[in-house]
Structures are given as C-alpha cells and as structure tokens.
mmCIF file of C-alpha atoms in Angstrom:
data_model
loop_
_atom_site.group_PDB
_atom_site.id
_atom_site.type_symbol
_atom_site.label_atom_id
_atom_site.label_comp_id
_atom_site.label_asym_id
_atom_site.label_seq_id
_atom_site.Cartn_x
_atom_site.Cartn_y
_atom_site.Cartn_z
ATOM 1 C CA UNK A 1 107.134 142.994 93.017
ATOM 2 C CA UNK A 2 110.513 141.226 93.450
ATOM 3 C CA UNK A 3 111.143 138.438 90.942
ATOM 4 C CA UNK A 4 111.803 135.988 93.779
ATOM 5 C CA UNK A 5 108.231 136.499 94.949
ATOM 6 C CA UNK A 6 106.516 136.930 91.569
ATOM 7 C CA UNK A 7 107.780 133.626 90.133
ATOM 8 C CA UNK A 8 106.266 131.377 92.843
ATOM 9 C CA UNK A 9 102.999 133.310 92.723
ATOM 10 C CA UNK A 10 102.836 132.962 88.939
ATOM 11 C CA UNK A 11 103.598 129.231 89.209
ATOM 12 C CA UNK A 12 100.830 128.809 91.781
ATOM 13 C CA UNK A 13 98.428 130.573 89.440
ATOM 14 C CA UNK A 14 99.410 128.332 86.524
ATOM 15 C CA UNK A 15 98.926 125.252 88.708
ATOM 16 C CA UNK A 16 95.483 126.515 89.701
ATOM 17 C CA UNK A 17 94.479 127.166 86.094
ATOM 18 C CA UNK A 18 95.670 123.739 84.926
ATOM 19 C CA UNK A 19 93.871 122.020 87.806
ATOM 20 C CA UNK A 20 90.617 123.810 87.023
ATOM 21 C CA UNK A 21 90.931 123.060 83.299
ATOM 22 C CA UNK A 22 91.604 119.358 83.947
ATOM 23 C CA UNK A 23 88.521 119.199 86.191
ATOM 24 C CA UNK A 24 86.332 120.834 83.523
ATOM 25 C CA UNK A 25 87.728 118.576 80.783
ATOM 26 C CA UNK A 26 87.017 115.482 82.852
ATOM 27 C CA UNK A 27 83.478 116.699 83.558
ATOM 28 C CA UNK A 28 82.914 117.445 79.853
ATOM 29 C CA UNK A 29 84.177 113.969 78.934
ATOM 30 C CA UNK A 30 81.672 112.382 81.332
ATOM 31 C CA UNK A 31 78.778 114.384 79.914
ATOM 32 C CA UNK A 32 79.893 113.557 76.376
ATOM 33 C CA UNK A 33 79.985 109.842 77.219
ATOM 34 C CA UNK A 34 76.517 109.975 78.815
ATOM 35 C CA UNK A 35 75.015 111.637 75.731
ATOM 36 C CA UNK A 36 76.673 109.121 73.388
ATOM 37 C CA UNK A 37 75.487 106.157 75.461
ATOM 38 C CA UNK A 38 71.910 107.479 75.457
ATOM 39 C CA UNK A 39 71.971 108.126 71.714
ATOM 40 C CA UNK A 40 73.304 104.614 71.157
ATOM 41 C CA UNK A 41 70.599 103.049 73.310
ATOM 42 C CA UNK A 42 73.035 101.900 76.013
ATOM 43 C CA UNK A 43 71.000 103.262 78.881
ATOM 44 C CA UNK A 44 72.580 101.089 81.586
ATOM 45 C CA UNK A 45 76.046 102.457 80.818
ATOM 46 C CA UNK A 46 74.682 106.012 80.768
ATOM 47 C CA UNK A 47 72.956 105.464 84.121
ATOM 48 C CA UNK A 48 76.145 104.064 85.679
ATOM 49 C CA UNK A 49 78.259 107.018 84.518
ATOM 50 C CA UNK A 50 75.617 109.494 85.692
ATOM 51 C CA UNK A 51 75.287 107.760 89.082
ATOM 52 C CA UNK A 52 79.025 107.797 89.717
ATOM 53 C CA UNK A 53 79.216 111.433 88.662
ATOM 54 C CA UNK A 54 76.319 112.457 90.901
ATOM 55 C CA UNK A 55 77.560 110.550 93.970
ATOM 56 C CA UNK A 56 81.100 111.903 93.681
ATOM 57 C CA UNK A 57 79.902 115.467 93.139
ATOM 58 C CA UNK A 58 77.580 115.277 96.171
ATOM 59 C CA UNK A 59 80.362 114.081 98.473
ATOM 60 C CA UNK A 60 82.702 116.758 97.137
ATOM 61 C CA UNK A 61 80.151 119.512 97.758
ATOM 62 C CA UNK A 62 79.582 118.229 101.297
ATOM 63 C CA UNK A 63 83.285 118.454 102.075
ATOM 64 C CA UNK A 64 83.497 121.979 100.675
ATOM 65 C CA UNK A 65 80.396 123.128 102.543
ATOM 66 C CA UNK A 66 81.440 121.634 105.892
ATOM 67 C CA UNK A 67 84.887 123.209 105.662
ATOM 68 C CA UNK A 68 83.547 126.618 104.699
ATOM 69 C CA UNK A 69 80.947 126.708 107.470
ATOM 70 C CA UNK A 70 83.384 125.468 110.113
ATOM 71 C CA UNK A 71 86.082 128.023 109.270
ATOM 72 C CA UNK A 72 86.208 131.117 111.498
ATOM 73 C CA UNK A 73 83.973 133.928 110.258
ATOM 74 C CA UNK A 74 86.924 136.349 110.161
ATOM 75 C CA UNK A 75 88.880 134.103 107.795
ATOM 76 C CA UNK A 76 86.694 134.534 104.695
ATOM 77 C CA UNK A 77 85.763 138.161 105.084
ATOM 78 C CA UNK A 78 84.694 138.758 101.476
ATOM 79 C CA UNK A 79 82.594 135.639 100.911
ATOM 80 C CA UNK A 80 79.018 135.870 99.587
ATOM 81 C CA UNK A 81 76.122 135.261 101.945
ATOM 82 C CA UNK A 82 75.707 131.858 103.565
ATOM 83 C CA UNK A 83 72.442 131.329 101.643
ATOM 84 C CA UNK A 84 74.141 131.999 98.311
ATOM 85 C CA UNK A 85 76.988 129.631 99.146
ATOM 86 C CA UNK A 86 74.476 126.988 100.153
ATOM 87 C CA UNK A 87 72.707 127.392 96.806
ATOM 88 C CA UNK A 88 76.002 127.049 94.931
ATOM 89 C CA UNK A 89 76.793 123.790 96.711
ATOM 90 C CA UNK A 90 73.242 122.534 96.194
ATOM 91 C CA UNK A 91 73.674 123.170 92.463
ATOM 92 C CA UNK A 92 76.973 121.205 92.593
ATOM 93 C CA UNK A 93 79.016 124.337 91.893
ATOM 94 C CA UNK A 94 80.767 124.645 95.253
ATOM 95 C CA UNK A 95 84.052 123.069 94.188
ATOM 96 C CA UNK A 96 84.191 125.143 90.998
ATOM 97 C CA UNK A 97 83.553 128.258 93.099
ATOM 98 C CA UNK A 98 86.494 127.272 95.316
ATOM 99 C CA UNK A 99 88.736 126.988 92.250
ATOM 100 C CA UNK A 100 87.655 130.396 90.947
ATOM 101 C CA UNK A 101 88.125 131.885 94.423
ATOM 102 C CA UNK A 102 91.715 130.616 94.493
ATOM 103 C CA UNK A 103 92.397 131.972 90.998
ATOM 104 C CA UNK A 104 90.949 135.358 91.925
ATOM 105 C CA UNK A 105 93.160 135.546 95.006
ATOM 106 C CA UNK A 106 96.228 134.656 92.925
ATOM 107 C CA UNK A 107 95.459 137.273 90.277
ATOM 108 C CA UNK A 108 94.883 139.981 92.872
ATOM 109 C CA UNK A 109 98.286 139.298 94.453
ATOM 110 C CA UNK A 110 100.066 139.405 91.108
ATOM 111 C CA UNK A 111 98.579 142.851 90.509
ATOM 112 C CA UNK A 112 99.851 144.191 93.835
ATOM 113 C CA UNK A 113 103.178 145.950 94.165
ATOM 114 C CA UNK A 114 103.996 143.832 97.180
ATOM 115 C CA UNK A 115 101.385 141.345 98.480
ATOM 116 C CA UNK A 116 100.678 141.598 102.168
ATOM 117 C CA UNK A 117 101.449 138.841 104.608
ATOM 118 C CA UNK A 118 97.729 138.291 105.099
ATOM 119 C CA UNK A 119 97.074 137.853 101.371
ATOM 120 C CA UNK A 120 99.897 135.350 101.013
ATOM 121 C CA UNK A 121 98.679 133.338 103.989
ATOM 122 C CA UNK A 122 95.090 133.349 102.773
ATOM 123 C CA UNK A 123 96.125 132.228 99.274
ATOM 124 C CA UNK A 124 98.102 129.389 100.830
ATOM 125 C CA UNK A 125 95.086 128.414 102.932
ATOM 126 C CA UNK A 126 92.795 128.336 99.874
ATOM 127 C CA UNK A 127 95.228 126.364 97.710
ATOM 128 C CA UNK A 128 95.565 123.672 100.367
ATOM 129 C CA UNK A 129 91.795 123.199 100.574
ATOM 130 C CA UNK A 130 91.461 123.111 96.783
ATOM 131 C CA UNK A 131 94.277 120.579 96.521
ATOM 132 C CA UNK A 132 92.617 118.249 99.028
ATOM 133 C CA UNK A 133 89.250 118.575 97.309
ATOM 134 C CA UNK A 134 90.908 117.859 93.964
ATOM 135 C CA UNK A 135 92.469 114.687 95.369
ATOM 136 C CA UNK A 136 89.127 113.540 96.781
ATOM 137 C CA UNK A 137 87.443 114.266 93.439
ATOM 138 C CA UNK A 138 90.015 112.247 91.531
ATOM 139 C CA UNK A 139 89.364 109.125 93.612
ATOM 140 C CA UNK A 140 85.626 109.626 94.060
ATOM 141 C CA UNK A 141 84.882 110.383 90.405
ATOM 142 C CA UNK A 142 87.824 110.160 87.972
ATOM 143 C CA UNK A 143 89.176 106.795 89.153
ATOM 144 C CA UNK A 144 85.801 104.966 89.282
ATOM 145 C CA UNK A 145 84.847 106.511 85.925
ATOM 146 C CA UNK A 146 88.139 105.377 84.412
ATOM 147 C CA UNK A 147 87.555 101.862 85.752
ATOM 148 C CA UNK A 148 84.049 101.828 84.299
ATOM 149 C CA UNK A 149 85.152 103.060 80.864
ATOM 150 C CA UNK A 150 87.950 100.474 80.719
ATOM 151 C CA UNK A 151 85.464 97.750 81.661
ATOM 152 C CA UNK A 152 83.117 98.890 78.878
ATOM 153 C CA UNK A 153 85.981 98.914 76.371
ATOM 154 C CA UNK A 154 87.101 95.423 77.440
ATOM 155 C CA UNK A 155 83.541 94.140 77.216
ATOM 156 C CA UNK A 156 82.765 95.687 73.842
ATOM 157 C CA UNK A 157 86.127 94.887 72.273
ATOM 158 C CA UNK A 158 86.763 98.406 70.917
ATOM 159 C CA UNK A 159 86.923 102.006 72.083
ATOM 160 C CA UNK A 160 84.997 104.921 70.622
ATOM 161 C CA UNK A 161 86.617 108.334 70.195
ATOM 162 C CA UNK A 162 84.716 109.818 73.147
ATOM 163 C CA UNK A 163 85.859 106.902 75.329
ATOM 164 C CA UNK A 164 89.485 107.576 74.441
ATOM 165 C CA UNK A 165 88.876 111.206 75.353
ATOM 166 C CA UNK A 166 87.403 110.142 78.700
ATOM 167 C CA UNK A 167 90.310 107.793 79.456
ATOM 168 C CA UNK A 168 92.826 110.530 78.620
ATOM 169 C CA UNK A 169 91.122 113.194 80.743
ATOM 170 C CA UNK A 170 90.708 110.785 83.674
ATOM 171 C CA UNK A 171 94.399 109.904 83.664
ATOM 172 C CA UNK A 172 95.248 113.599 83.329
ATOM 173 C CA UNK A 173 93.002 114.503 86.274
ATOM 174 C CA UNK A 174 94.285 111.718 88.527
ATOM 175 C CA UNK A 175 97.928 112.422 87.675
ATOM 176 C CA UNK A 176 97.552 116.134 88.241
ATOM 177 C CA UNK A 177 95.701 115.635 91.530
ATOM 178 C CA UNK A 178 98.453 113.373 92.882
ATOM 179 C CA UNK A 179 101.201 115.790 91.865
ATOM 180 C CA UNK A 180 99.341 118.849 93.158
ATOM 181 C CA UNK A 181 98.545 117.153 96.473
ATOM 182 C CA UNK A 182 102.193 116.234 96.976
ATOM 183 C CA UNK A 183 103.169 119.801 96.140
ATOM 184 C CA UNK A 184 100.558 121.200 98.549
ATOM 185 C CA UNK A 185 101.753 119.044 101.434
ATOM 186 C CA UNK A 186 105.224 120.464 100.843
ATOM 187 C CA UNK A 187 103.969 123.921 101.863
ATOM 188 C CA UNK A 188 103.055 122.514 105.295
ATOM 189 C CA UNK A 189 106.595 121.402 106.071
ATOM 190 C CA UNK A 190 108.022 123.443 108.950
ATOM 191 C CA UNK A 191 111.715 122.840 108.304
ATOM 192 C CA UNK A 192 111.579 123.001 104.469
ATOM 193 C CA UNK A 193 113.981 120.120 103.672
ATOM 194 C CA UNK A 194 115.068 119.754 100.052
ATOM 195 C CA UNK A 195 112.205 118.360 97.971
ATOM 196 C CA UNK A 196 113.013 119.023 94.351
ATOM 197 C CA UNK A 197 111.777 117.807 91.005
ATOM 198 C CA UNK A 198 113.399 114.379 91.336
ATOM 199 C CA UNK A 199 111.615 113.372 94.539
ATOM 200 C CA UNK A 200 108.317 114.822 93.293
ATOM 201 C CA UNK A 201 108.653 112.941 89.997
ATOM 202 C CA UNK A 202 109.453 109.655 91.761
ATOM 203 C CA UNK A 203 106.509 110.108 94.123
ATOM 204 C CA UNK A 204 104.206 110.868 91.206
ATOM 205 C CA UNK A 205 105.420 107.898 89.142
ATOM 206 C CA UNK A 206 105.177 105.234 91.823
ATOM 207 C CA UNK A 207 101.630 106.293 92.689
ATOM 208 C CA UNK A 208 100.591 106.199 89.048
ATOM 209 C CA UNK A 209 102.363 102.918 88.266
ATOM 210 C CA UNK A 210 100.798 101.170 91.271
ATOM 211 C CA UNK A 211 97.377 102.663 90.576
ATOM 212 C CA UNK A 212 97.169 101.567 86.918
ATOM 213 C CA UNK A 213 97.407 97.753 87.556
ATOM 214 C CA UNK A 214 94.811 98.038 90.316
ATOM 215 C CA UNK A 215 92.387 99.903 88.042
ATOM 216 C CA UNK A 216 92.966 97.380 85.245
ATOM 217 C CA UNK A 217 92.357 94.385 87.558
ATOM 218 C CA UNK A 218 89.071 95.853 88.804
ATOM 219 C CA UNK A 219 88.042 96.826 85.254
ATOM 220 C CA UNK A 220 88.799 93.302 83.986
ATOM 221 C CA UNK A 221 86.714 91.718 86.730
ATOM 222 C CA UNK A 222 83.908 94.215 86.025
ATOM 223 C CA UNK A 223 83.922 93.314 82.324
ATOM 224 C CA UNK A 224 83.824 89.564 82.980
ATOM 225 C CA UNK A 225 81.515 89.495 86.010
ATOM 226 C CA UNK A 226 79.478 92.730 85.908
ATOM 227 C CA UNK A 227 76.894 91.354 88.349
ATOM 228 C CA UNK A 228 79.452 90.696 91.099
ATOM 229 C CA UNK A 229 81.599 93.833 91.044
ATOM 230 C CA UNK A 230 79.196 95.774 93.272
ATOM 231 C CA UNK A 231 79.321 92.986 95.871
ATOM 232 C CA UNK A 232 83.111 92.887 95.641
ATOM 233 C CA UNK A 233 83.445 96.637 96.111
ATOM 234 C CA UNK A 234 80.971 96.766 98.998
ATOM 235 C CA UNK A 235 82.678 93.888 100.825
ATOM 236 C CA UNK A 236 86.145 95.413 100.578
ATOM 237 C CA UNK A 237 84.871 98.903 101.281
ATOM 238 C CA UNK A 238 83.290 97.770 104.559
ATOM 239 C CA UNK A 239 86.523 96.099 105.625
ATOM 240 C CA UNK A 240 88.553 99.209 104.769
ATOM 241 C CA UNK A 241 86.020 101.460 106.507
ATOM 242 C CA UNK A 242 86.341 99.367 109.664
ATOM 243 C CA UNK A 243 90.139 99.586 109.408
ATOM 244 C CA UNK A 244 90.010 103.380 109.061
ATOM 245 C CA UNK A 245 87.637 103.694 112.025
ATOM 246 C CA UNK A 246 90.046 101.669 114.168
ATOM 247 C CA UNK A 247 92.688 104.352 113.561
ATOM 248 C CA UNK A 248 90.410 106.916 115.245
ATOM 249 C CA UNK A 249 90.809 109.688 112.685
ATOM 250 C CA UNK A 250 90.054 113.268 113.738
ATOM 251 C CA UNK A 251 90.097 115.221 110.515
ATOM 252 C CA UNK A 252 86.671 116.865 110.297
ATOM 253 C CA UNK A 253 85.179 119.503 112.645
ATOM 254 C CA UNK A 254 82.808 117.126 114.472
ATOM 255 C CA UNK A 255 82.203 113.367 114.926
ATOM 256 C CA UNK A 256 79.230 113.300 112.556
ATOM 257 C CA UNK A 257 81.120 114.720 109.593
ATOM 258 C CA UNK A 258 84.147 112.594 110.494
ATOM 259 C CA UNK A 259 82.299 109.609 109.090
ATOM 260 C CA UNK A 260 82.075 111.436 105.763
ATOM 261 C CA UNK A 261 85.856 111.567 105.734
ATOM 262 C CA UNK A 262 86.214 107.912 106.716
ATOM 263 C CA UNK A 263 83.790 106.816 104.020
ATOM 264 C CA UNK A 264 85.825 108.738 101.448
ATOM 265 C CA UNK A 265 89.168 107.404 102.688
ATOM 266 C CA UNK A 266 87.845 103.836 102.473
ATOM 267 C CA UNK A 267 87.021 104.467 98.793
ATOM 268 C CA UNK A 268 90.532 105.837 98.193
ATOM 269 C CA UNK A 269 92.085 102.825 99.927
ATOM 270 C CA UNK A 270 90.162 100.538 97.585
ATOM 271 C CA UNK A 271 92.397 101.854 94.797
ATOM 272 C CA UNK A 272 95.521 103.310 96.424
ATOM 273 C CA UNK A 273 97.374 103.893 99.682
ATOM 274 C CA UNK A 274 96.340 106.940 101.727
ATOM 275 C CA UNK A 275 97.715 107.566 105.207
ATOM 276 C CA UNK A 276 95.169 108.763 107.771
ATOM 277 C CA UNK A 277 97.030 108.474 111.071
ATOM 278 C CA UNK A 278 100.326 109.684 112.462
ATOM 279 C CA UNK A 279 103.208 107.694 113.845
ATOM 280 C CA UNK A 280 105.161 105.003 112.042
ATOM 281 C CA UNK A 281 103.159 104.082 108.981
ATOM 282 C CA UNK A 282 105.400 101.415 107.450
ATOM 283 C CA UNK A 283 103.439 98.561 109.000
ATOM 284 C CA UNK A 284 100.067 99.918 107.889
ATOM 285 C CA UNK A 285 101.286 100.607 104.349
ATOM 286 C CA UNK A 286 102.711 97.067 104.047
ATOM 287 C CA UNK A 287 99.440 95.570 105.285
ATOM 288 C CA UNK A 288 97.494 97.621 102.749
ATOM 289 C CA UNK A 289 99.902 96.711 99.942
ATOM 290 C CA UNK A 290 99.589 92.987 100.707
ATOM 291 C CA UNK A 291 95.813 93.367 100.887
ATOM 292 C CA UNK A 292 95.624 95.073 97.477
ATOM 293 C CA UNK A 293 98.070 92.623 95.859
ATOM 294 C CA UNK A 294 96.084 89.652 97.161
ATOM 295 C CA UNK A 295 92.765 91.074 96.018
ATOM 296 C CA UNK A 296 94.033 92.110 92.571
ATOM 297 C CA UNK A 297 95.631 88.689 92.081
ATOM 298 C CA UNK A 298 92.353 87.062 93.058
ATOM 299 C CA UNK A 299 90.430 89.181 90.538
ATOM 300 C CA UNK A 300 92.819 88.288 87.701
ATOM 301 C CA UNK A 301 93.047 84.601 88.637
ATOM 302 C CA UNK A 302 89.248 84.399 88.619
ATOM 303 C CA UNK A 303 89.330 85.151 84.891
ATOM 304 C CA UNK A 304 92.084 82.600 84.312
ATOM 305 C CA UNK A 305 90.426 79.768 86.252
ATOM 306 C CA UNK A 306 87.003 80.293 84.651
ATOM 307 C CA UNK A 307 88.509 80.617 81.152
ATOM 308 C CA UNK A 308 86.033 83.309 80.238
ATOM 309 C CA UNK A 309 86.952 85.145 77.061
ATOM 310 C CA UNK A 310 86.403 88.718 76.025
ATOM 311 C CA UNK A 311 85.517 90.005 72.552
ATOM 312 C CA UNK A 312 88.109 89.474 69.875
ATOM 313 C CA UNK A 313 90.793 92.091 69.565
ATOM 314 C CA UNK A 314 91.477 92.241 73.307
ATOM 315 C CA UNK A 315 94.846 90.586 73.857
ATOM 316 C CA UNK A 316 94.676 90.157 77.622
ATOM 317 C CA UNK A 317 97.997 88.324 78.204
ATOM 318 C CA UNK A 318 99.854 91.336 76.814
ATOM 319 C CA UNK A 319 97.904 93.782 78.986
ATOM 320 C CA UNK A 320 98.382 91.584 82.053
ATOM 321 C CA UNK A 321 102.139 91.504 81.388
ATOM 322 C CA UNK A 322 102.217 95.291 81.049
ATOM 323 C CA UNK A 323 100.227 95.651 84.274
ATOM 324 C CA UNK A 324 102.611 93.342 86.136
ATOM 325 C CA UNK A 325 105.647 95.227 84.844
ATOM 326 C CA UNK A 326 104.081 98.560 85.861
ATOM 327 C CA UNK A 327 103.417 97.222 89.339
ATOM 328 C CA UNK A 328 106.971 95.970 89.843
ATOM 329 C CA UNK A 329 108.436 99.234 88.576
ATOM 330 C CA UNK A 330 106.076 101.251 90.768
ATOM 331 C CA UNK A 331 106.983 99.158 93.815
ATOM 332 C CA UNK A 332 110.692 99.688 93.101
ATOM 333 C CA UNK A 333 110.229 103.450 92.793
ATOM 334 C CA UNK A 334 108.204 103.482 95.988
ATOM 335 C CA UNK A 335 111.035 101.785 97.875
ATOM 336 C CA UNK A 336 113.548 104.239 96.394
ATOM 337 C CA UNK A 337 111.398 107.185 97.444
ATOM 338 C CA UNK A 338 110.893 106.098 101.060
ATOM 339 C CA UNK A 339 114.491 104.959 101.525
ATOM 340 C CA UNK A 340 116.279 108.011 100.107
ATOM 341 C CA UNK A 341 113.914 110.813 99.077
ATOM 342 C CA UNK A 342 111.216 110.987 101.756
ATOM 343 C CA UNK A 343 111.986 114.057 103.934
ATOM 344 C CA UNK A 344 111.842 114.108 107.699
ATOM 345 C CA UNK A 345 110.737 117.189 109.585
ATOM 346 C CA UNK A 346 110.785 118.814 112.979
ATOM 347 C CA UNK A 347 107.153 119.517 113.762
ATOM 348 C CA UNK A 348 107.471 122.380 116.209
ATOM 349 C CA UNK A 349 104.879 125.125 116.661
ATOM 350 C CA UNK A 350 107.462 127.888 116.425
ATOM 351 C CA UNK A 351 108.322 127.115 112.805
ATOM 352 C CA UNK A 352 105.095 126.036 111.162
ATOM 353 C CA UNK A 353 105.160 127.120 107.548
ATOM 354 C CA UNK A 354 102.233 129.374 106.774
ATOM 355 C CA UNK A 355 101.497 130.236 110.407
ATOM 356 C CA UNK A 356 100.765 133.844 109.533
ATOM 357 C CA UNK A 357 98.043 135.892 111.191
ATOM 358 C CA UNK A 358 95.089 136.988 109.136
ATOM 359 C CA UNK A 359 93.871 139.083 112.048
ATOM 360 C CA UNK A 360 95.497 142.078 113.745
ATOM 361 C CA UNK A 361 98.830 141.126 115.293
ATOM 362 C CA UNK A 362 97.809 142.300 118.720
ATOM 363 C CA UNK A 363 95.516 139.250 118.959
ATOM 364 C CA UNK A 364 98.520 136.916 118.581
ATOM 365 C CA UNK A 365 96.558 134.211 116.807
ATOM 366 C CA UNK A 366 98.104 131.751 114.410
ATOM 367 C CA UNK A 367 96.656 130.760 111.070
ATOM 368 C CA UNK A 368 97.448 127.517 109.402
ATOM 369 C CA UNK A 369 95.346 125.050 107.486
ATOM 370 C CA UNK A 370 95.016 122.372 110.084
ATOM 371 C CA UNK A 371 93.376 119.956 107.666
ATOM 372 C CA UNK A 372 96.393 119.959 105.349
ATOM 373 C CA UNK A 373 98.894 120.191 108.205
ATOM 374 C CA UNK A 374 97.441 117.084 109.811
ATOM 375 C CA UNK A 375 97.737 115.144 106.563
ATOM 376 C CA UNK A 376 101.294 116.441 106.124
ATOM 377 C CA UNK A 377 102.160 115.241 109.626
ATOM 378 C CA UNK A 378 100.877 111.808 108.665
ATOM 379 C CA UNK A 379 102.757 111.820 105.354
ATOM 380 C CA UNK A 380 106.099 113.290 106.411
ATOM 381 C CA UNK A 381 107.681 111.579 109.443
ATOM 382 C CA UNK A 382 109.073 113.421 112.454
ATOM 383 C CA UNK A 383 112.777 113.230 113.128
ATOM 384 C CA UNK A 384 112.120 113.311 116.859
ATOM 385 C CA UNK A 385 109.740 110.903 118.522
ATOM 386 C CA UNK A 386 108.587 113.555 120.929
ATOM 387 C CA UNK A 387 108.085 116.262 118.325
ATOM 388 C CA UNK A 388 104.481 117.364 117.902
ATOM 389 C CA UNK A 389 102.392 120.273 116.801
ATOM 390 C CA UNK A 390 100.437 121.350 119.870
ATOM 391 C CA UNK A 391 98.023 124.232 119.822
ATOM 392 C CA UNK A 392 99.327 127.414 121.350
ATOM 393 C CA UNK A 393 96.447 129.578 122.433
ATOM 394 C CA UNK A 394 93.406 129.812 120.240
ATOM 395 C CA UNK A 395 94.283 128.839 116.723
ATOM 396 C CA UNK A 396 92.619 130.661 113.852
ATOM 397 C CA UNK A 397 92.462 127.648 111.632
ATOM 398 C CA UNK A 398 90.206 124.679 111.262
ATOM 399 C CA UNK A 399 89.552 122.869 114.513
#
C-alpha cells in the first residue's frame, strides 16, 4: 500500500482505538463511582449516577438502532441478523458494537495491498456515524456526570480518588468527542479548504473553555440548591426544545424519530452551542450565547445573594475567577476562529467528498453519509448563497 494512503488509514485506526478506550474508561469510572457510593451508604448519589448512565445509554442505543435499520440493506452486507443486532442494542452494547465494527473495517483495509474504493467509502461512512454517536454520548452522559461529580465534590468539601478519576475521564471523553467530531465533519467538505492543526486546536479550545464555566455554574447551583436543579434543567430544556422545533430540523429518517434528535439537541444546547439548521447561523449562535451567559450569571448570583456557604476548603471566589477567565479566553478564541479560520465551501453535488458507490457502477448511485453531511452543511458556510446539495437520482445514503 502506498505510504500516502497507509498513513491516513493508520491515523484513522488510532483515532478509533483512542475513542473506544476513552468511552470504556468513562464507563468504568461511572461503575467505580456507583460501587463506592453504595459501599459508603450514599445511595442517593449512586442512584443519580446510575439513572444518568441508564438514560444516556438508552438514547444512544436508540440512535444507533434507528440509523442501522434505516440504512439501505445493501450498505451493511456483512452485518449479523436483525434479531441479533436488536439484542445487542437491548443489552446496551450497540454503540460498542459500532466502535468494534469501525475498528475491524480499519484493520481489514490496512491488511490489504490496495483497499478498494468501496472499502474506503464504507469505512468513511462508519466513522462518521461513530463520531456523531460519540458526540451525543459525551453530552448525554459524560457532561451530566461531570456536573454531578463536581456538585458532589463542592457539597462534600473534598474529592475521593475515584471521583478524580471520573472527572479526568469525563474531561478526556468530552474533549476527544469534540475534536473527533470536528475532524469527522472535515471529511464531508466538498472543496477541501485548508483546515490544519491550528484551526482544529482553536476550535477544540474555545469549545472546551466555554463549556467548563457552564458546567461549573450548573454544578455550583446543584451543590447549593439540590432540590431546584431538576426544575431549572426542565424549564430551560423545554424552552430549548421549543426553539429547536421552530427550526424544523429534518435529521432523522421519519418525523417520529426526529423528536428523539430534537430532545437530544436540546440537552446539548443546555451546555453548549450546537447548530441544527442551515443558512446564516451568527444570529442564532449569538442568541444562544446571550441565553447561556444570562442563565449562568443568574445561577452564580443566586449563591452570592443568598450568602450560602459550602464546606470549608472550597475557595469559591478563586474558582469563579478562573471560570470567568476561561470564558473570556474561550469567547476570544471563538471570535478568532469564525473570523479567520472557519472555512467556506462550495456545496455542489459533483464534488461531494466521499460520494463513492458501494454498489456496482452501472447503477450510478451515490453514497454519502447524509446525516454527517447535513451537519457539515450547517457547520461550514457556503460561499455562494445559491449553492446547495440536491439529490441526484436515488441516493444510497440515509434519507
């Protein structure tokens, strides 16, 4: 295999391995924390961690199952039976199976003298799905779990060794999911503008720096007013869900499962910005930023006005100063990214990256991961107002 082709394939395989390992580490940290809470008699904390883990895993399995069953039958020719796949997802192993499927495809291509066009396209298709599922998992499970652990640490006044392990693995999982998602969207770009390490690093940093103060504000409010955090989350989540529904998203295969996507996006928006519609997004992102700033400021000011203290050893003014500095730095990096590093693309059907046929060429059918391509169209702006990605014929992708 030529070195120019082997190196990207090997890098993709390494990314897949690291993503799978970070997911397993985060899962092990959650189980470890649950066991320690039960052994210590803190059953409420154990129940909260277990509930968040179960809810996030269920939503993740639903996404994986809906996507698999809605894909064309010819696409996944070597999959196990539908009943076996259903059992895997019922046992909460569907996402892990997806990760192993992607790793197996990558290993098989590395062993080939020259991977076929079909194998390369199928590996790209799988990696895009895994990347999106990993992003959903990070905001459905890792981010809420991180918020909960920080609230417990703030409330108790100290952190146990297993809690430090959970905080570290959560940050690792979230950071890796953001970076991998950005990298995956890059493969959907039709015109392949320059998008090197600098722009990827800036994108990764501003997301992380804006996410940390938000998580800390919610965790602080949870530690001080544990009985009101559920009401706060539900109120904001309903508002964000209504906002997402107004944008008339069409991401899932049918209207019923579309609400699953909207519910998930509303949870993501509670913590961070996530674009769900095409067109000019500056106005929507500014509205969301103002909304999050106002809410986070309200959460922090609630503690200040009520003068409620936390256990000794928690120096909140210092942490609040660090959070404010992180937010300002993240906002600065975000402006730098969108002003100078955010690529613009020509979304034309003749040059869609990854539009390779998995079926015989005489059928003249395109393959591209429409789920990821749609998100990429929302994320990367068009350089022509009239540019679009219409369907040409019957597309062998995800409708």
